[in-house]
PDB file of C-alpha atoms in Angstrom:
ATOM      1  CA  MET A  12     -20.709   9.761  19.037  1.00 97.00           C
ATOM      2  CA  LYS A  13     -23.457   9.675  16.430  1.00 98.00           C
ATOM      3  CA  LEU A  14     -22.515   8.710  12.916  1.00 98.00           C
ATOM      4  CA  PHE A  15     -24.510   9.704   9.826  1.00 98.00           C
ATOM      5  CA  VAL A  16     -23.836   8.462   6.305  1.00 98.00           C
ATOM      6  CA  TYR A  17     -24.950  10.485   3.279  1.00 98.00           C
ATOM      7  CA  HIS A  18     -24.476   8.840  -0.095  1.00 97.00           C
ATOM      8  CA  THR A  19     -23.986  12.101  -1.992  1.00 96.00           C
ATOM      9  CA  PRO A  20     -23.280  15.748  -1.098  1.00 94.00           C
ATOM     10  CA  GLU A  21     -26.805  16.647  -2.242  1.00 94.00           C
ATOM     11  CA  LEU A  22     -28.346  14.440   0.460  1.00 96.00           C
ATOM     12  CA  THR A  23     -26.724  16.224   3.404  1.00 96.00           C
ATOM     13  CA  PRO A  24     -28.930  18.466   5.578  1.00 95.00           C
ATOM     14  CA  THR A  25     -28.733  22.108   4.580  1.00 91.00           C
ATOM     15  CA  GLY A  26     -27.991  25.022   6.861  1.00 88.00           C
ATOM     16  CA  LYS A  27     -25.835  23.190   9.393  1.00 89.00           C
ATOM     17  CA  ALA A  28     -22.464  21.527   9.752  1.00 93.00           C
ATOM     18  CA  PRO A  29     -21.448  18.596  11.975  1.00 97.00           C
ATOM     19  CA  GLU A  30     -18.659  18.677  14.533  1.00 98.00           C
ATOM     20  CA  CYS A  31     -16.700  16.362  12.235  1.00 98.00           C
ATOM     21  CA  ALA A  32     -17.218  15.742   8.517  1.00 98.00           C
ATOM     22  CA  ILE A  33     -15.514  13.030   6.484  1.00 98.00           C
ATOM     23  CA  ALA A  34     -15.531  13.331   2.695  1.00 97.00           C
ATOM     24  CA  VAL A  35     -15.105  10.067   0.806  1.00 97.00           C
ATOM     25  CA  ASP A  36     -14.296   9.521  -2.865  1.00 95.00           C
ATOM     26  CA  VAL A  37     -12.559   6.153  -3.050  1.00 97.00           C
ATOM     27  CA  LEU A  38     -12.407   6.312  -6.874  1.00 95.00           C
ATOM     28  CA  ARG A  39     -10.374   8.410  -6.736  1.00 94.00           C
ATOM     29  CA  ALA A  40     -10.094  11.923  -5.290  1.00 93.00           C
ATOM     30  CA  THR A  41      -9.664  11.156  -1.577  1.00 96.00           C
ATOM     31  CA  SER A  42      -7.391   8.210  -2.391  1.00 97.00           C
ATOM     32  CA  THR A  43      -5.253  10.632  -4.399  1.00 96.00           C
ATOM     33  CA  ILE A  44      -5.298  13.293  -1.654  1.00 97.00           C
ATOM     34  CA  ALA A  45      -4.137  10.784   0.968  1.00 98.00           C
ATOM     35  CA  THR A  46      -1.428   9.480  -1.368  1.00 98.00           C
ATOM     36  CA  VAL A  47      -0.088  12.956  -2.175  1.00 98.00           C
ATOM     37  CA  LEU A  48       0.178  13.926   1.483  1.00 98.00           C
ATOM     38  CA  ALA A  49       1.732  10.599   2.457  1.00 97.00           C
ATOM     39  CA  ALA A  50       4.321  11.125  -0.301  1.00 97.00           C
ATOM     40  CA  GLY A  51       5.369  14.492   1.116  1.00 97.00           C
ATOM     41  CA  GLY A  52       3.101  16.920  -0.699  1.00 98.00           C
ATOM     42  CA  GLU A  53       2.907  20.311   1.045  1.00 97.00           C
ATOM     43  CA  ALA A  54      -0.895  20.463   0.788  1.00 98.00           C
ATOM     44  CA  VAL A  55      -3.838  19.681  -1.457  1.00 98.00           C
ATOM     45  CA  GLN A  56      -6.144  22.521  -2.452  1.00 97.00           C
ATOM     46  CA  VAL A  57      -9.511  21.512  -3.908  1.00 95.00           C
ATOM     47  CA  PHE A  58     -11.691  23.272  -6.469  1.00 93.00           C
ATOM     48  CA  SER A  59     -14.944  22.456  -8.211  1.00 87.00           C
ATOM     49  CA  ASP A  60     -14.247  25.026 -10.928  1.00 89.00           C
ATOM     50  CA  LEU A  61     -11.317  24.490 -13.297  1.00 93.00           C
ATOM     51  CA  ASP A  62     -10.927  28.166 -14.192  1.00 94.00           C
ATOM     52  CA  GLN A  63     -10.694  29.128 -10.531  1.00 94.00           C
ATOM     53  CA  LEU A  64      -8.090  26.407  -9.983  1.00 96.00           C
ATOM     54  CA  ILE A  65      -5.942  27.837 -12.773  1.00 95.00           C
ATOM     55  CA  GLU A  66      -6.337  31.394 -11.485  1.00 96.00           C
ATOM     56  CA  VAL A  67      -5.320  30.540  -7.912  1.00 97.00           C
ATOM     57  CA  SER A  68      -2.502  28.158  -8.838  1.00 97.00           C
ATOM     58  CA  GLU A  69      -0.935  30.775 -11.137  1.00 96.00           C
ATOM     59  CA  LYS A  70       0.029  32.683  -7.990  1.00 96.00           C
ATOM     60  CA  TRP A  71       2.334  29.839  -6.949  1.00 96.00           C
ATOM     61  CA  PRO A  72       5.843  29.294  -8.370  1.00 96.00           C
ATOM     62  CA  SER A  73       5.669  26.625 -11.078  1.00 93.00           C
ATOM     63  CA  GLU A  74       8.218  24.440  -9.271  1.00 95.00           C
ATOM     64  CA  LYS A  75       6.035  24.438  -6.135  1.00 97.00           C
ATOM     65  CA  ARG A  76       2.706  23.457  -7.729  1.00 97.00           C
ATOM     66  CA  LEU A  77       1.019  20.609  -9.553  1.00 97.00           C
ATOM     67  CA  ARG A  78      -2.352  20.771 -11.256  1.00 97.00           C
ATOM     68  CA  ALA A  79      -4.634  17.767 -11.330  1.00 95.00           C
ATOM     69  CA  GLY A  80      -7.861  17.859 -13.319  1.00 93.00           C
ATOM     70  CA  GLU A  81     -10.344  15.070 -14.027  1.00 91.00           C
ATOM     71  CA  ARG A  82     -13.689  15.009 -15.745  1.00 89.00           C
ATOM     72  CA  GLY A  83     -15.577  11.804 -16.522  1.00 84.00           C
ATOM     73  CA  GLY A  84     -12.630   9.754 -15.265  1.00 83.00           C
ATOM     74  CA  ALA A  85     -10.194  11.218 -17.818  1.00 86.00           C
ATOM     75  CA  LYS A  86      -7.404  13.770 -17.382  1.00 91.00           C
ATOM     76  CA  VAL A  87      -8.188  17.360 -18.303  1.00 92.00           C
ATOM     77  CA  ALA A  88      -6.018  18.631 -21.158  1.00 92.00           C
ATOM     78  CA  GLY A  89      -3.235  20.973 -20.076  1.00 91.00           C
ATOM     79  CA  PHE A  90      -2.979  19.624 -16.512  1.00 94.00           C
ATOM     80  CA  GLU A  91       0.080  17.707 -15.277  1.00 94.00           C
ATOM     81  CA  LEU A  92      -2.052  15.048 -13.593  1.00 95.00           C
ATOM     82  CA  GLY A  93      -5.466  13.475 -13.842  1.00 91.00           C
ATOM     83  CA  ASN A  94      -6.866  11.759 -10.772  1.00 91.00           C
ATOM     84  CA  SER A  95      -4.685   8.673 -10.468  1.00 94.00           C
ATOM     85  CA  PRO A  96      -3.014   8.188  -7.097  1.00 96.00           C
ATOM     86  CA  LEU A  97      -0.400   6.010  -8.773  1.00 97.00           C
ATOM     87  CA  ASP A  98       1.011   9.048 -10.577  1.00 96.00           C
ATOM     88  CA  CYS A  99       1.619  10.838  -7.273  1.00 96.00           C
ATOM     89  CA  THR A 100       5.125   9.598  -6.524  1.00 97.00           C
ATOM     90  CA  PRO A 101       7.336  11.179  -3.846  1.00 97.00           C
ATOM     91  CA  GLU A 102       9.745  12.304  -6.580  1.00 97.00           C
ATOM     92  CA  LEU A 103       6.960  14.306  -8.208  1.00 97.00           C
ATOM     93  CA  VAL A 104       4.938  15.669  -5.301  1.00 97.00           C
ATOM     94  CA  GLU A 105       7.345  16.186  -2.399  1.00 97.00           C
ATOM     95  CA  GLY A 106       7.245  19.788  -1.186  1.00 97.00           C
ATOM     96  CA  ARG A 107       4.677  20.813  -3.789  1.00 98.00           C
ATOM     97  CA  ARG A 108       1.028  21.815  -3.491  1.00 98.00           C
ATOM     98  CA  LEU A 109      -1.498  19.853  -5.532  1.00 97.00           C
ATOM     99  CA  PHE A 110      -4.333  21.947  -6.967  1.00 97.00           C
ATOM    100  CA  ILE A 111      -7.093  19.473  -7.827  1.00 96.00           C
ATOM    101  CA  SER A 112     -10.553  19.466  -9.368  1.00 93.00           C
ATOM    102  CA  THR A 113     -12.500  16.280 -10.002  1.00 88.00           C
ATOM    103  CA  THR A 114     -15.974  15.347 -11.161  1.00 81.00           C
ATOM    104  CA  ASN A 115     -17.322  14.343  -7.764  1.00 83.00           C
ATOM    105  CA  GLY A 116     -14.867  14.296  -4.862  1.00 83.00           C
ATOM    106  CA  THR A 117     -14.070  17.984  -4.687  1.00 86.00           C
ATOM    107  CA  ARG A 118     -17.808  18.765  -4.548  1.00 87.00           C
ATOM    108  CA  ALA A 119     -18.167  16.552  -1.476  1.00 91.00           C
ATOM    109  CA  LEU A 120     -15.298  18.315   0.271  1.00 93.00           C
ATOM    110  CA  GLN A 121     -16.722  21.739  -0.522  1.00 91.00           C
ATOM    111  CA  ARG A 122     -20.193  20.780   0.705  1.00 92.00           C
ATOM    112  CA  VAL A 123     -18.896  20.210   4.250  1.00 95.00           C
ATOM    113  CA  GLN A 124     -16.026  22.701   4.322  1.00 94.00           C
ATOM    114  CA  ASP A 125     -17.681  24.627   7.169  1.00 95.00           C
ATOM    115  CA  SER A 126     -17.231  21.739   9.591  1.00 97.00           C
ATOM    116  CA  PRO A 127     -14.622  22.525  12.291  1.00 97.00           C
ATOM    117  CA  ASN A 128     -13.031  19.131  11.611  1.00 98.00           C
ATOM    118  CA  LEU A 129     -13.012  18.142   7.936  1.00 98.00           C
ATOM    119  CA  LEU A 130     -11.192  14.954   6.938  1.00 98.00           C
ATOM    120  CA  ALA A 131     -10.627  13.174   3.645  1.00 98.00           C
ATOM    121  CA  ALA A 132     -11.044   9.406   3.883  1.00 98.00           C
ATOM    122  CA  ALA A 133     -10.518   6.452   1.593  1.00 98.00           C
ATOM    123  CA  LEU A 134     -10.047   2.760   2.222  1.00 98.00           C
ATOM    124  CA  ILE A 135      -6.273   3.206   2.108  1.00 98.00           C
ATOM    125  CA  ASN A 136      -6.208   5.531   5.159  1.00 98.00           C
ATOM    126  CA  ARG A 137      -9.246   4.190   7.026  1.00 98.00           C
ATOM    127  CA  ALA A 138      -7.317   3.355  10.222  1.00 98.00           C
ATOM    128  CA  ALA A 139      -5.941   6.908  10.564  1.00 98.00           C
ATOM    129  CA  VAL A 140      -9.453   8.344  10.242  1.00 98.00           C
ATOM    130  CA  VAL A 141     -10.849   5.921  12.811  1.00 98.00           C
ATOM    131  CA  GLN A 142      -8.001   6.742  15.228  1.00 98.00           C
ATOM    132  CA  PHE A 143      -8.850  10.456  14.956  1.00 98.00           C
ATOM    133  CA  LEU A 144     -12.493   9.740  15.798  1.00 98.00           C
ATOM    134  CA  LEU A 145     -11.535   7.578  18.766  1.00 98.00           C
ATOM    135  CA  GLU A 146      -9.200  10.264  20.111  1.00 97.00           C
ATOM    136  CA  LYS A 147     -11.415  13.311  19.524  1.00 97.00           C
ATOM    137  CA  GLN A 148     -14.809  11.683  20.196  1.00 98.00           C
ATOM    138  CA  PRO A 149     -16.818  14.234  18.159  1.00 98.00           C
ATOM    139  CA  GLU A 150     -20.479  14.269  19.087  1.00 97.00           C
ATOM    140  CA  THR A 151     -21.764  14.304  15.499  1.00 98.00           C
ATOM    141  CA  VAL A 152     -19.955  12.824  12.496  1.00 98.00           C
ATOM    142  CA  TRP A 153     -21.090  12.955   8.883  1.00 98.00           C
ATOM    143  CA  ILE A 154     -19.539  10.647   6.323  1.00 98.00           C
ATOM    144  CA  VAL A 155     -20.341  12.154   2.930  1.00 97.00           C
ATOM    145  CA  GLY A 156     -19.874  10.004  -0.127  1.00 97.00           C
ATOM    146  CA  SER A 157     -19.142  11.675  -3.440  1.00 94.00           C
ATOM    147  CA  GLY A 158     -21.242   9.304  -5.506  1.00 91.00           C
ATOM    148  CA  TRP A 159     -21.264   9.807  -9.247  1.00 87.00           C
ATOM    149  CA  GLU A 160     -22.972  12.941 -10.564  1.00 84.00           C
ATOM    150  CA  GLY A 161     -25.523  12.875  -7.763  1.00 87.00           C
ATOM    151  CA  SER A 162     -26.077   9.102  -7.663  1.00 92.00           C
ATOM    152  CA  PHE A 163     -25.227   6.435  -5.067  1.00 95.00           C
ATOM    153  CA  SER A 164     -21.868   4.676  -5.388  1.00 96.00           C
ATOM    154  CA  LEU A 165     -20.878   1.324  -3.935  1.00 98.00           C
ATOM    155  CA  GLU A 166     -17.250   2.243  -3.313  1.00 98.00           C
ATOM    156  CA  ASP A 167     -17.943   5.291  -1.140  1.00 98.00           C
ATOM    157  CA  THR A 168     -20.623   3.474   0.846  1.00 98.00           C
ATOM    158  CA  VAL A 169     -18.375   0.485   1.521  1.00 98.00           C
ATOM    159  CA  CYS A 170     -15.698   2.895   2.809  1.00 98.00           C
ATOM    160  CA  ALA A 171     -18.249   4.487   5.143  1.00 98.00           C
ATOM    161  CA  GLY A 172     -19.120   0.985   6.303  1.00 98.00           C
ATOM    162  CA  ALA A 173     -15.442   0.167   6.836  1.00 98.00           C
ATOM    163  CA  ILE A 174     -15.072   3.201   9.106  1.00 98.00           C
ATOM    164  CA  ALA A 175     -18.237   2.396  11.059  1.00 98.00           C
ATOM    165  CA  HIS A 176     -17.314  -1.303  11.338  1.00 98.00           C
ATOM    166  CA  SER A 177     -13.902  -0.426  12.785  1.00 98.00           C
ATOM    167  CA  LEU A 178     -15.464   1.974  15.292  1.00 98.00           C
ATOM    168  CA  LEU A 179     -17.798  -0.781  16.495  1.00 98.00           C
ATOM    169  CA  GLN A 180     -14.861  -3.160  16.895  1.00 98.00           C
ATOM    170  CA  GLN A 181     -12.857  -0.671  18.965  1.00 97.00           C
ATOM    171  CA  THR A 182     -15.617   0.700  21.223  1.00 97.00           C
ATOM    172  CA  THR A 183     -18.422  -0.661  23.362  1.00 96.00           C
ATOM    173  CA  LEU A 184     -21.016   1.026  21.150  1.00 96.00           C
ATOM    174  CA  SER A 185     -23.743  -1.062  19.579  1.00 97.00           C
ATOM    175  CA  PRO A 186     -24.788  -0.427  15.958  1.00 97.00           C
ATOM    176  CA  GLU A 187     -28.002   1.161  17.270  1.00 96.00           C
ATOM    177  CA  GLU A 188     -26.045   3.540  19.520  1.00 97.00           C
ATOM    178  CA  LEU A 189     -23.588   4.535  16.786  1.00 98.00           C
ATOM    179  CA  ALA A 190     -25.986   4.896  13.866  1.00 98.00           C
ATOM    180  CA  GLY A 191     -27.645   8.254  13.380  1.00 98.00           C
ATOM    181  CA  ASN A 192     -29.475   7.109  10.247  1.00 98.00           C
ATOM    182  CA  ASP A 193     -30.367   3.889   8.427  1.00 98.00           C
ATOM    183  CA  GLU A 194     -27.594   4.438   5.887  1.00 98.00           C
ATOM    184  CA  VAL A 195     -25.025   3.616   8.571  1.00 98.00           C
ATOM    185  CA  ILE A 196     -26.519   0.159   9.103  1.00 98.00           C
ATOM    186  CA  SER A 197     -26.666  -0.524   5.362  1.00 98.00           C
ATOM    187  CA  ALA A 198     -23.060   0.649   4.904  1.00 98.00           C
ATOM    188  CA  ILE A 199     -21.880  -1.710   7.659  1.00 98.00           C
ATOM    189  CA  ALA A 200     -23.792  -4.567   6.032  1.00 98.00           C
ATOM    190  CA  LEU A 201     -22.197  -3.833   2.644  1.00 98.00           C
ATOM    191  CA  TYR A 202     -18.700  -3.784   4.131  1.00 98.00           C
ATOM    192  CA  SER A 203     -19.329  -6.940   6.159  1.00 98.00           C
ATOM    193  CA  GLN A 204     -20.307  -8.800   2.992  1.00 98.00           C
ATOM    194  CA  TRP A 205     -17.427  -7.574   0.840  1.00 98.00           C
ATOM    195  CA  GLN A 206     -14.569  -6.915   3.292  1.00 98.00           C
ATOM    196  CA  ASP A 207     -12.577  -9.903   1.990  1.00 98.00           C
ATOM    197  CA  ASN A 208     -13.075  -8.955  -1.672  1.00 98.00           C
ATOM    198  CA  LEU A 209     -13.117  -5.172  -1.898  1.00 98.00           C
ATOM    199  CA  LEU A 210     -11.458  -5.259  -5.319  1.00 98.00           C
ATOM    200  CA  GLY A 211     -14.323  -7.443  -6.508  1.00 98.00           C
ATOM    201  CA  LEU A 212     -16.812  -4.855  -5.258  1.00 98.00           C
ATOM    202  CA  LEU A 213     -14.952  -2.047  -7.014  1.00 98.00           C
ATOM    203  CA  HIS A 214     -15.170  -4.074 -10.226  1.00 98.00           C
ATOM    204  CA  GLN A 215     -18.950  -4.339  -9.695  1.00 97.00           C
ATOM    205  CA  ALA A 216     -19.323  -0.600  -9.105  1.00 97.00           C
ATOM    206  CA  SER A 217     -20.452   1.477 -12.078  1.00 95.00           C
ATOM    207  CA  HIS A 218     -17.588   3.934 -11.655  1.00 93.00           C
ATOM    208  CA  GLY A 219     -15.166   1.057 -11.268  1.00 95.00           C
ATOM    209  CA  GLN A 220     -16.382  -0.277 -14.602  1.00 96.00           C
ATOM    210  CA  ARG A 221     -16.012   3.204 -16.101  1.00 93.00           C
ATOM    211  CA  LEU A 222     -12.387   3.319 -14.943  1.00 93.00           C
ATOM    212  CA  LEU A 223     -11.727  -0.189 -16.241  1.00 96.00           C
ATOM    213  CA  ARG A 224     -12.829   0.993 -19.682  1.00 95.00           C
ATOM    214  CA  LEU A 225     -10.178   3.719 -19.312  1.00 92.00           C
ATOM    215  CA  ASP A 226      -7.564   1.009 -18.509  1.00 94.00           C
ATOM    216  CA  CYS A 227      -7.263   2.035 -14.856  1.00 94.00           C
ATOM    217  CA  HIS A 228      -6.969  -1.540 -13.563  1.00 97.00           C
ATOM    218  CA  GLU A 229      -4.031  -0.750 -11.284  1.00 98.00           C
ATOM    219  CA  ASP A 230      -5.875   2.214  -9.764  1.00 97.00           C
ATOM    220  CA  LEU A 231      -8.695  -0.084  -8.672  1.00 98.00           C
ATOM    221  CA  LYS A 232      -6.232  -2.526  -7.114  1.00 98.00           C
ATOM    222  CA  TYR A 233      -4.536   0.282  -5.203  1.00 98.00           C
ATOM    223  CA  CYS A 234      -7.744   1.976  -4.039  1.00 98.00           C
ATOM    224  CA  SER A 235      -9.253  -1.319  -2.810  1.00 98.00           C
ATOM    225  CA  GLN A 236      -6.557  -1.778  -0.149  1.00 98.00           C
ATOM    226  CA  THR A 237      -7.282  -0.908   3.477  1.00 98.00           C
ATOM    227  CA  ASP A 238      -5.095   0.833   6.034  1.00 98.00           C
ATOM    228  CA  ILE A 239      -1.909   1.070   3.945  1.00 98.00           C
ATOM    229  CA  LEU A 240      -1.267   4.795   4.599  1.00 98.00           C
ATOM    230  CA  ASP A 241      -0.925   6.272   8.070  1.00 97.00           C
ATOM    231  CA  VAL A 242      -1.923   9.754   6.973  1.00 98.00           C
ATOM    232  CA  LEU A 243      -4.833  11.961   7.959  1.00 98.00           C
ATOM    233  CA  PRO A 244      -5.751  14.705   5.461  1.00 98.00           C
ATOM    234  CA  ILE A 245      -7.425  17.451   7.494  1.00 98.00           C
ATOM    235  CA  GLN A 246      -8.609  20.889   6.425  1.00 98.00           C
ATOM    236  CA  HIS A 247      -6.354  23.692   7.741  1.00 96.00           C
ATOM    237  CA  GLU A 248      -8.040  26.545   5.906  1.00 96.00           C
ATOM    238  CA  THR A 249     -11.049  26.498   3.614  1.00 95.00           C
ATOM    239  CA  GLY A 250     -10.372  24.118   0.735  1.00 95.00           C
ATOM    240  CA  VAL A 251      -6.791  23.335   1.834  1.00 97.00           C
ATOM    241  CA  LEU A 252      -5.971  19.938   3.316  1.00 98.00           C
ATOM    242  CA  LYS A 253      -2.700  19.088   4.993  1.00 98.00           C
ATOM    243  CA  SER A 254      -1.308  15.980   6.588  1.00 96.00           C
ATOM    244  CA  GLN A 255      -1.723  15.234  10.256  1.00 86.00           C
ATOM    245  CA  LYS A 256       0.685  12.332  10.423  1.00 58.00           C
ATOM    246  CA  LYS A 257       1.083  10.130  13.430  1.00 49.00           C
TER     247      LYS A 257
END
């Protein structure tokens, strides 16, 4: 297994897809996707374009759909939800499909949607993602961070490092054998330094600070937890993720 970390969708190689791709947007799209599916949501369908989201979701009965839209960290007017996982309670989402568009995370998912195995990962479901990799042993794995509008983000890189760190702990691979690029080594180093204070790192992150200014303190606390959801969001058809629960 060779692992590659790309800090943003724009940094991924063009014209090819890996055997397994893992999209990461800790703050907050992939955290929300994992939470919705763990709470009994039927599926999550992702869009980069808000108008397309509205057009497609209109074909679903209103009682079977939820629309989540976020731009710049704030909820889009006219949508039931923004991008807070804490709003995605079982009472609200069970049996319903979430149609979601966010500033960064949905772009990362769409960039690697041609991979035969596309997962959505966050810190909260890290263990489920690692278990999938250990069971399937894909030859090439890309972890694609969402970043923020094309720039590096601490929170997505530390999640990539958390996945890589766990793989090293549970296999006989050395860092040199696992790492397909230098970004893997740097992600492991970042996680190793901050693993006991991930909330502190999220407070340092520029997007974490942006969310704090929007009074999203509880979101940061929730998204900084590791391995609290045993749920694996995996793409079943293009742009549609469903739960592969243990």
